[in-house]
Amino acid sequence: MKYLIDIAPKQAQTIQKYLDNGNYTSLSQFVSTAIENQLSLEENDMEGMVAYKPETLNKTISNTGAVIVPGSFEKYSLKNIPEYNEVINAPEFKNLVFASQNIPEDQAWIWGQINKIFPVKVGVRILHQLLATRQSIELNEFLDIVAKEATNIAEMLRGHETKNGRMRGEKTSPGLPSADEKSQSRYKFQFMVYLRKDGLMDGAMSLMKFCSVYEERKKQMIGITEAGLKFSAISNPVLDENDFDLSLGKEESLFYINHIKENVKGEYAAIKWMLEKVNTEKTTRELLNTEIEKTYGKVWSATDAIINTQRAGITARMFELGLIEKEKDGIYVKYRVSEIGKKLISK
């Protein structure tokens, strides 16, 4: 899509100075960077970039008139999860979509549009609940159920966020689906799992090895892995503690980091690599994109758009895990390594 805009002569001269200095390779890159920075500022209020503990609520009125009271998430809480569970083997790297891309395991980053872990946690918890007395469930049945249940959770969260004026950076609902068909499909096939025609698994829940899919009597079945079971069994602020402003707890974050270190090598390598770059003053989107292009551009055969998406996704997941923080520098957003992130670097 093309837009025609007018800019002041002084602004044009300043932009040209930055182009002449080599700060940007083209006017298009400058404009794209400016747009991305402004969108980030619009979506991420500074107060949403720091830890926030809400006031105790007796009830919240959603934007649809539904009442959220303590215990509204009881259906999804640990106390209603059965103790009996039978796990299945986690998928191997060769069973995942990465295998079709000819990328080494430790260089295979999870796709950047998977920018939150909480939507995956919701899916894992619902799968855990569904497997009360069985090892697996038909995949399509699970996907239909999980989309409906995740939409209910999202609706309650969005009601809370609307009433309390939460900005995007403060919200826990992003990534969860709405009733819109496209949103439902995005959640199912991006954050959950599907089996491609070539037999490879895609979707965050399988790429993170919390579930696996297999064929049985011409039916696609899904089961939970040992890691998925353990991740589900950790208390979550939203689902178990009625804290609607924190998507992951410290124990969940620590489990995720330890899990990927052992089992999802590309995700762990991406986090470590990104922490080291930010810690050496590569603190802006532009600098990080440049570093990604240098290291992974040829490996991924990546365009600028892919590099930008991958950088955005990994930094968003790291922010949710508490490994990095964000701050505004004029119209720009800068990253910095958190105290938790520094401990991870030192290991």
Tab-separated table of C-alpha atoms in Angstrom:
chain	number	residue	atom	x	y	z
A	1	MET	CA	0.000	0.000	0.000
A	2	LYS	CA	1.303	3.459	-0.891
A	3	TYR	CA	0.684	6.791	0.860
A	4	LEU	CA	1.573	10.282	-0.345
A	5	ILE	CA	2.487	12.720	2.464
A	6	ASP	CA	3.865	16.248	2.717
A	7	ILE	CA	6.770	17.037	5.042
A	8	ALA	CA	8.362	20.352	5.916
A	9	PRO	CA	11.607	21.323	4.093
A	10	LYS	CA	13.490	21.371	7.410
A	11	GLN	CA	12.352	17.815	8.148
A	12	ALA	CA	13.400	16.700	4.658
A	13	GLN	CA	16.866	18.220	5.175
A	14	THR	CA	17.246	16.448	8.525
A	15	ILE	CA	16.171	13.120	7.060
A	16	GLN	CA	18.637	13.540	4.204
A	17	LYS	CA	21.413	14.196	6.726
A	18	TYR	CA	20.738	10.857	8.407
A	19	LEU	CA	20.672	9.117	5.021
A	20	ASP	CA	23.972	10.744	4.006
A	21	ASN	CA	25.535	9.679	7.306
A	22	GLY	CA	24.587	6.077	6.620
A	23	ASN	CA	22.177	5.778	9.554
A	24	TYR	CA	19.583	4.392	7.153
A	25	THR	CA	20.030	2.621	3.844
A	26	SER	CA	17.064	4.317	2.205
A	27	LEU	CA	14.207	6.725	2.750
A	28	SER	CA	11.881	3.707	2.848
A	29	GLN	CA	13.803	2.244	5.788
A	30	PHE	CA	13.674	5.575	7.614
A	31	VAL	CA	9.908	5.894	7.139
A	32	SER	CA	9.274	2.250	8.108
A	33	THR	CA	11.332	2.716	11.272
A	34	ALA	CA	9.471	5.912	12.169
A	35	ILE	CA	6.097	4.223	11.680
A	36	GLU	CA	7.082	1.178	13.750
A	37	ASN	CA	8.392	3.342	16.591
A	38	GLN	CA	5.245	5.439	16.681
A	39	LEU	CA	2.991	2.394	16.640
A	40	SER	CA	4.971	0.943	19.512
A	41	LEU	CA	4.529	4.127	21.513
A	42	GLU	CA	0.809	4.141	20.811
A	43	GLU	CA	0.478	0.517	21.925
A	44	ASN	CA	2.878	0.598	24.875
A	45	ASP	CA	2.241	3.265	27.467
A	46	MET	CA	5.348	3.696	29.649
A	47	GLU	CA	3.463	2.722	32.788
A	48	GLY	CA	2.750	-0.568	31.087
A	49	MET	CA	6.471	-1.246	30.777
A	50	VAL	CA	6.991	-1.720	34.496
A	51	ALA	CA	5.608	-4.292	36.882
A	52	TYR	CA	2.062	-3.438	37.907
A	53	LYS	CA	0.087	-4.843	40.830
A	54	PRO	CA	-3.619	-4.035	40.657
A	55	GLU	CA	-5.867	-2.999	43.448
A	56	THR	CA	-7.990	-5.735	44.976
A	57	LEU	CA	-11.230	-5.988	43.028
A	58	ASN	CA	-14.540	-7.249	44.303
A	59	LYS	CA	-15.947	-7.291	40.812
A	60	THR	CA	-15.329	-5.895	37.362
A	61	ILE	CA	-17.894	-5.079	34.709
A	62	SER	CA	-16.829	-6.199	31.227
A	63	ASN	CA	-17.511	-4.236	28.063
A	64	THR	CA	-20.354	-6.650	27.325
A	65	GLY	CA	-21.968	-6.231	30.722
A	66	ALA	CA	-20.725	-9.537	32.158
A	67	VAL	CA	-19.611	-9.496	35.765
A	68	ILE	CA	-16.162	-10.778	36.649
A	69	VAL	CA	-15.909	-11.866	40.256
A	70	PRO	CA	-13.158	-13.708	42.079
A	71	GLY	CA	-13.510	-17.313	40.980
A	72	SER	CA	-14.657	-16.564	37.425
A	73	PHE	CA	-11.671	-18.543	36.203
A	74	GLU	CA	-12.434	-21.434	38.551
A	75	LYS	CA	-13.219	-23.717	35.617
A	76	TYR	CA	-9.640	-23.414	34.452
A	77	SER	CA	-7.934	-23.393	37.861
A	78	LEU	CA	-5.602	-26.093	39.107
A	79	LYS	CA	-8.039	-27.268	41.764
A	80	ASN	CA	-10.330	-28.475	38.985
A	81	ILE	CA	-7.587	-30.264	37.054
A	82	PRO	CA	-7.616	-34.061	37.484
A	83	GLU	CA	-4.644	-35.739	39.109
A	84	TYR	CA	-4.607	-38.678	36.682
A	85	ASN	CA	-2.751	-37.937	33.466
A	86	GLU	CA	-0.893	-39.962	30.896
A	87	VAL	CA	1.716	-38.146	28.855
A	88	ILE	CA	3.046	-38.838	25.379
A	89	ASN	CA	6.522	-38.366	23.949
A	90	ALA	CA	7.523	-34.858	22.952
A	91	PRO	CA	8.050	-34.223	19.244
A	92	GLU	CA	11.608	-34.372	17.972
A	93	PHE	CA	13.110	-31.521	15.983
A	94	LYS	CA	12.726	-33.553	12.794
A	95	ASN	CA	8.959	-33.720	13.410
A	96	LEU	CA	8.560	-29.920	13.500
A	97	VAL	CA	8.157	-27.372	10.732
A	98	PHE	CA	11.783	-26.317	11.218
A	99	ALA	CA	12.840	-29.559	9.524
A	100	SER	CA	11.470	-28.314	6.193
A	101	GLN	CA	13.552	-25.141	6.395
A	102	ASN	CA	17.005	-26.774	6.540
A	103	ILE	CA	18.001	-24.633	9.529
A	104	PRO	CA	20.247	-26.006	12.314
A	105	GLU	CA	18.311	-26.691	15.514
A	106	ASP	CA	20.176	-24.073	17.557
A	107	GLN	CA	19.451	-21.408	14.937
A	108	ALA	CA	15.758	-22.139	14.450
A	109	TRP	CA	13.890	-19.309	16.168
A	110	ILE	CA	10.189	-19.664	16.906
A	111	TRP	CA	8.206	-17.578	14.412
A	112	GLY	CA	8.004	-13.948	15.513
A	113	GLN	CA	4.226	-13.657	15.269
A	114	ILE	CA	4.116	-15.936	18.307
A	115	ASN	CA	4.713	-12.941	20.547
A	116	LYS	CA	3.200	-14.177	23.814
A	117	ILE	CA	3.539	-17.282	25.968
A	118	PHE	CA	0.345	-16.843	28.027
A	119	PRO	CA	-1.978	-17.839	25.135
A	120	VAL	CA	0.016	-21.088	24.935
A	121	LYS	CA	-0.323	-21.582	28.702
A	122	VAL	CA	-4.100	-21.269	28.365
A	123	GLY	CA	-4.135	-23.933	25.646
A	124	VAL	CA	-1.921	-26.281	27.640
A	125	ARG	CA	-4.130	-25.903	30.721
A	126	ILE	CA	-7.296	-26.616	28.735
A	127	LEU	CA	-5.701	-29.653	27.085
A	128	HIS	CA	-4.637	-30.865	30.542
A	129	GLN	CA	-8.205	-30.527	31.751
A	130	LEU	CA	-9.621	-32.405	28.760
A	131	LEU	CA	-7.313	-35.386	29.235
A	132	ALA	CA	-8.791	-36.452	32.555
A	133	THR	CA	-9.084	-40.157	31.771
A	134	ARG	CA	-7.458	-40.538	28.383
A	135	GLN	CA	-4.077	-40.151	26.778
A	136	SER	CA	-5.221	-38.154	23.771
A	137	ILE	CA	-8.142	-36.381	22.139
A	138	GLU	CA	-8.993	-35.849	18.494
A	139	LEU	CA	-7.156	-32.736	17.308
A	140	ASN	CA	-10.108	-30.995	15.648
A	141	GLU	CA	-12.239	-31.550	18.741
A	142	PHE	CA	-9.531	-30.012	20.917
A	143	LEU	CA	-9.058	-27.018	18.610
A	144	ASP	CA	-12.777	-26.236	18.578
A	145	ILE	CA	-12.986	-26.486	22.372
A	146	VAL	CA	-9.822	-24.536	23.094
A	147	ALA	CA	-10.804	-21.674	20.773
A	148	LYS	CA	-14.181	-21.355	22.502
A	149	GLU	CA	-12.766	-21.587	26.022
A	150	ALA	CA	-9.875	-19.205	25.291
A	151	THR	CA	-12.364	-16.718	23.829
A	152	ASN	CA	-14.347	-16.831	27.090
A	153	ILE	CA	-11.183	-16.135	29.074
A	154	ALA	CA	-10.224	-13.314	26.716
A	155	GLU	CA	-13.669	-11.742	26.979
A	156	MET	CA	-13.442	-11.578	30.767
A	157	LEU	CA	-9.919	-10.161	30.630
A	158	ARG	CA	-10.844	-7.532	28.044
A	159	GLY	CA	-13.764	-6.455	30.167
A	160	HIS	CA	-11.376	-5.899	33.076
A	161	GLU	CA	-8.895	-4.072	30.847
A	162	THR	CA	-11.537	-1.802	29.360
A	163	LYS	CA	-12.967	-0.840	32.731
A	164	ASN	CA	-9.538	-0.140	34.188
A	165	GLY	CA	-8.169	1.712	31.166
A	166	ARG	CA	-5.304	-0.684	30.537
A	167	MET	CA	-2.964	0.240	27.685
A	168	ARG	CA	-1.649	-2.479	25.368
A	169	GLY	CA	1.574	-2.947	27.297
A	170	GLU	CA	-0.440	-3.604	30.452
A	171	LYS	CA	-2.829	-6.119	28.972
A	172	THR	CA	-2.812	-9.879	29.435
A	173	SER	CA	-5.393	-10.590	26.718
A	174	PRO	CA	-3.319	-10.036	23.524
A	175	GLY	CA	-2.843	-13.261	21.596
A	176	LEU	CA	-6.075	-14.770	22.903
A	177	PRO	CA	-8.875	-15.045	20.330
A	178	SER	CA	-12.063	-13.100	19.873
A	179	ALA	CA	-15.257	-14.521	18.372
A	180	ASP	CA	-14.069	-13.409	14.921
A	181	GLU	CA	-13.386	-16.348	12.608
A	182	LYS	CA	-9.948	-15.050	11.556
A	183	SER	CA	-8.964	-14.518	15.173
A	184	GLN	CA	-10.077	-18.037	16.049
A	185	SER	CA	-8.048	-19.515	13.193
A	186	ARG	CA	-4.994	-17.493	14.149
A	187	TYR	CA	-5.170	-18.777	17.699
A	188	LYS	CA	-5.668	-22.398	16.653
A	189	PHE	CA	-2.929	-22.596	14.072
A	190	GLN	CA	-0.419	-20.056	15.381
A	191	PHE	CA	-0.533	-20.489	19.160
A	192	MET	CA	-1.867	-24.058	19.321
A	193	VAL	CA	-0.897	-26.764	16.824
A	194	TYR	CA	-1.701	-28.303	13.473
A	195	LEU	CA	-0.336	-31.152	11.400
A	196	ARG	CA	0.786	-30.117	7.931
A	197	LYS	CA	0.251	-32.211	4.819
A	198	ASP	CA	3.917	-33.209	4.919
A	199	GLY	CA	3.400	-34.626	8.425
A	200	LEU	CA	5.326	-31.873	10.235
A	201	MET	CA	3.873	-30.065	13.238
A	202	ASP	CA	3.508	-26.292	13.421
A	203	GLY	CA	2.068	-23.935	16.029
A	204	ALA	CA	3.587	-22.677	19.278
A	205	MET	CA	2.343	-25.426	21.570
A	206	SER	CA	4.132	-28.080	19.523
A	207	LEU	CA	7.214	-25.961	18.752
A	208	MET	CA	7.610	-25.422	22.509
A	209	LYS	CA	7.151	-29.206	22.924
A	210	PHE	CA	4.184	-28.977	25.280
A	211	CYS	CA	2.099	-31.289	23.091
A	212	SER	CA	2.416	-33.686	20.211
A	213	VAL	CA	0.133	-34.810	17.403
A	214	TYR	CA	-0.012	-38.223	15.752
A	215	GLU	CA	-2.303	-40.137	13.421
A	216	GLU	CA	-4.341	-43.088	14.635
A	217	ARG	CA	-6.863	-44.905	12.434
A	218	LYS	CA	-6.867	-41.977	9.992
A	219	LYS	CA	-7.601	-39.535	12.817
A	220	GLN	CA	-5.260	-36.827	14.081
A	221	MET	CA	-4.852	-37.106	17.839
A	222	ILE	CA	-3.238	-34.676	20.314
A	223	GLY	CA	-1.717	-35.493	23.688
A	224	ILE	CA	0.186	-33.600	26.364
A	225	THR	CA	3.907	-34.100	26.947
A	226	GLU	CA	5.632	-34.350	30.320
A	227	ALA	CA	6.857	-30.761	29.947
A	228	GLY	CA	3.341	-29.620	29.028
A	229	LEU	CA	1.917	-31.361	32.084
A	230	LYS	CA	4.464	-29.719	34.385
A	231	PHE	CA	3.941	-26.285	32.811
A	232	SER	CA	0.175	-26.612	33.210
A	233	ALA	CA	0.543	-27.666	36.851
A	234	ILE	CA	2.319	-24.423	37.819
A	235	SER	CA	0.017	-21.780	39.284
A	236	ASN	CA	-0.791	-18.916	36.912
A	237	PRO	CA	-1.692	-15.378	38.108
A	238	VAL	CA	-4.750	-15.095	35.839
A	239	LEU	CA	-6.112	-18.619	35.931
A	240	ASP	CA	-5.395	-19.441	39.579
A	241	GLU	CA	-4.851	-16.230	41.541
A	242	ASN	CA	-7.381	-13.736	40.104
A	243	ASP	CA	-4.539	-11.383	39.166
A	244	PHE	CA	-5.675	-10.187	35.755
A	245	ASP	CA	-2.675	-7.908	35.156
A	246	LEU	CA	0.163	-10.422	35.157
A	247	SER	CA	0.260	-13.080	32.459
A	248	LEU	CA	3.028	-15.295	33.837
A	249	GLY	CA	4.339	-15.841	37.357
A	250	LYS	CA	8.017	-16.135	38.294
A	251	GLU	CA	7.820	-19.907	38.658
A	252	GLU	CA	6.285	-20.247	35.202
A	253	SER	CA	8.966	-18.043	33.661
A	254	LEU	CA	11.752	-19.982	35.361
A	255	PHE	CA	10.254	-23.300	34.253
A	256	TYR	CA	9.942	-22.065	30.662
A	257	ILE	CA	13.577	-20.929	30.558
A	258	ASN	CA	14.878	-24.192	32.025
A	259	HIS	CA	12.628	-26.220	29.720
A	260	ILE	CA	13.758	-24.531	26.504
A	261	LYS	CA	17.393	-24.752	27.584
A	262	GLU	CA	17.104	-28.528	27.522
A	263	ASN	CA	14.440	-29.101	24.880
A	264	VAL	CA	13.930	-26.105	22.553
A	265	LYS	CA	17.480	-25.161	21.674
A	266	GLY	CA	16.664	-22.531	19.072
A	267	GLU	CA	14.438	-20.560	21.456
A	268	TYR	CA	17.030	-20.668	24.236
A	269	ALA	CA	19.845	-19.686	21.863
A	270	ALA	CA	17.730	-16.782	20.583
A	271	ILE	CA	17.119	-15.491	24.102
A	272	LYS	CA	20.770	-15.776	25.108
A	273	TRP	CA	21.923	-14.155	21.882
A	274	MET	CA	19.469	-11.290	22.248
A	275	LEU	CA	20.391	-10.687	25.895
A	276	GLU	CA	24.072	-10.499	25.001
A	277	LYS	CA	23.415	-8.032	22.172
A	278	VAL	CA	21.245	-5.767	24.322
A	279	ASN	CA	23.829	-5.954	27.092
A	280	THR	CA	26.483	-4.672	24.650
A	281	GLU	CA	24.513	-1.533	23.790
A	282	LYS	CA	22.531	-2.947	20.856
A	283	THR	CA	19.467	-1.441	22.485
A	284	THR	CA	17.281	-0.260	19.607
A	285	ARG	CA	15.200	-2.067	17.039
A	286	GLU	CA	17.406	-0.839	14.221
A	287	LEU	CA	20.646	-2.009	15.828
A	288	LEU	CA	19.163	-5.382	16.734
A	289	ASN	CA	17.769	-5.865	13.233
A	290	THR	CA	21.228	-5.153	11.836
A	291	GLU	CA	22.812	-7.701	14.166
A	292	ILE	CA	20.194	-10.327	13.291
A	293	GLU	CA	20.817	-9.763	9.598
A	294	LYS	CA	24.574	-10.210	10.086
A	295	THR	CA	24.218	-13.443	12.058
A	296	TYR	CA	21.096	-15.088	10.674
A	297	GLY	CA	20.292	-13.351	7.379
A	298	LYS	CA	21.946	-15.958	5.160
A	299	VAL	CA	20.978	-18.890	7.385
A	300	TRP	CA	17.305	-17.931	7.181
A	301	SER	CA	17.443	-16.459	3.639
A	302	ALA	CA	15.633	-13.646	5.407
A	303	THR	CA	14.078	-10.481	4.050
A	304	ASP	CA	13.983	-7.272	6.097
A	305	ALA	CA	10.364	-8.054	6.966
A	306	ILE	CA	11.262	-11.511	8.337
A	307	ILE	CA	14.151	-10.111	10.365
A	308	ASN	CA	11.915	-7.414	11.823
A	309	THR	CA	9.192	-9.952	12.681
A	310	GLN	CA	11.658	-12.298	14.345
A	311	ARG	CA	13.172	-9.493	16.407
A	312	ALA	CA	9.750	-8.247	17.479
A	313	GLY	CA	8.598	-11.724	18.495
A	314	ILE	CA	11.598	-12.757	20.563
A	315	THR	CA	11.806	-9.413	22.375
A	316	ALA	CA	8.079	-9.582	23.178
A	317	ARG	CA	8.447	-13.077	24.651
A	318	MET	CA	11.516	-11.973	26.617
A	319	PHE	CA	9.619	-8.972	27.965
A	320	GLU	CA	6.811	-11.259	29.134
A	321	LEU	CA	9.393	-13.497	30.827
A	322	GLY	CA	10.877	-10.482	32.623
A	323	LEU	CA	14.281	-10.825	30.921
A	324	ILE	CA	14.300	-7.384	29.317
A	325	GLU	CA	12.707	-4.022	30.030
A	326	LYS	CA	11.757	-1.129	27.758
A	327	GLU	CA	12.204	2.606	28.024
A	328	LYS	CA	11.391	5.576	25.826
A	329	ASP	CA	14.178	7.725	24.404
A	330	GLY	CA	12.348	10.547	22.676
A	331	ILE	CA	10.262	8.907	19.972
A	332	TYR	CA	12.337	5.731	20.157
A	333	VAL	CA	12.018	2.617	22.292
A	334	LYS	CA	15.156	1.160	23.835
A	335	TYR	CA	15.657	-2.228	25.456
A	336	ARG	CA	17.711	-2.987	28.519
A	337	VAL	CA	18.548	-6.252	30.250
A	338	SER	CA	16.669	-6.787	33.524
A	339	GLU	CA	18.291	-8.126	36.667
A	340	ILE	CA	16.800	-11.545	35.881
A	341	GLY	CA	18.226	-11.341	32.372
A	342	LYS	CA	21.687	-10.476	33.714
A	343	LYS	CA	21.633	-13.597	35.855
A	344	LEU	CA	20.828	-15.681	32.786
A	345	ILE	CA	23.715	-14.118	30.846
A	346	SER	CA	26.130	-14.911	33.649
A	347	LYS	CA	25.287	-18.624	33.628
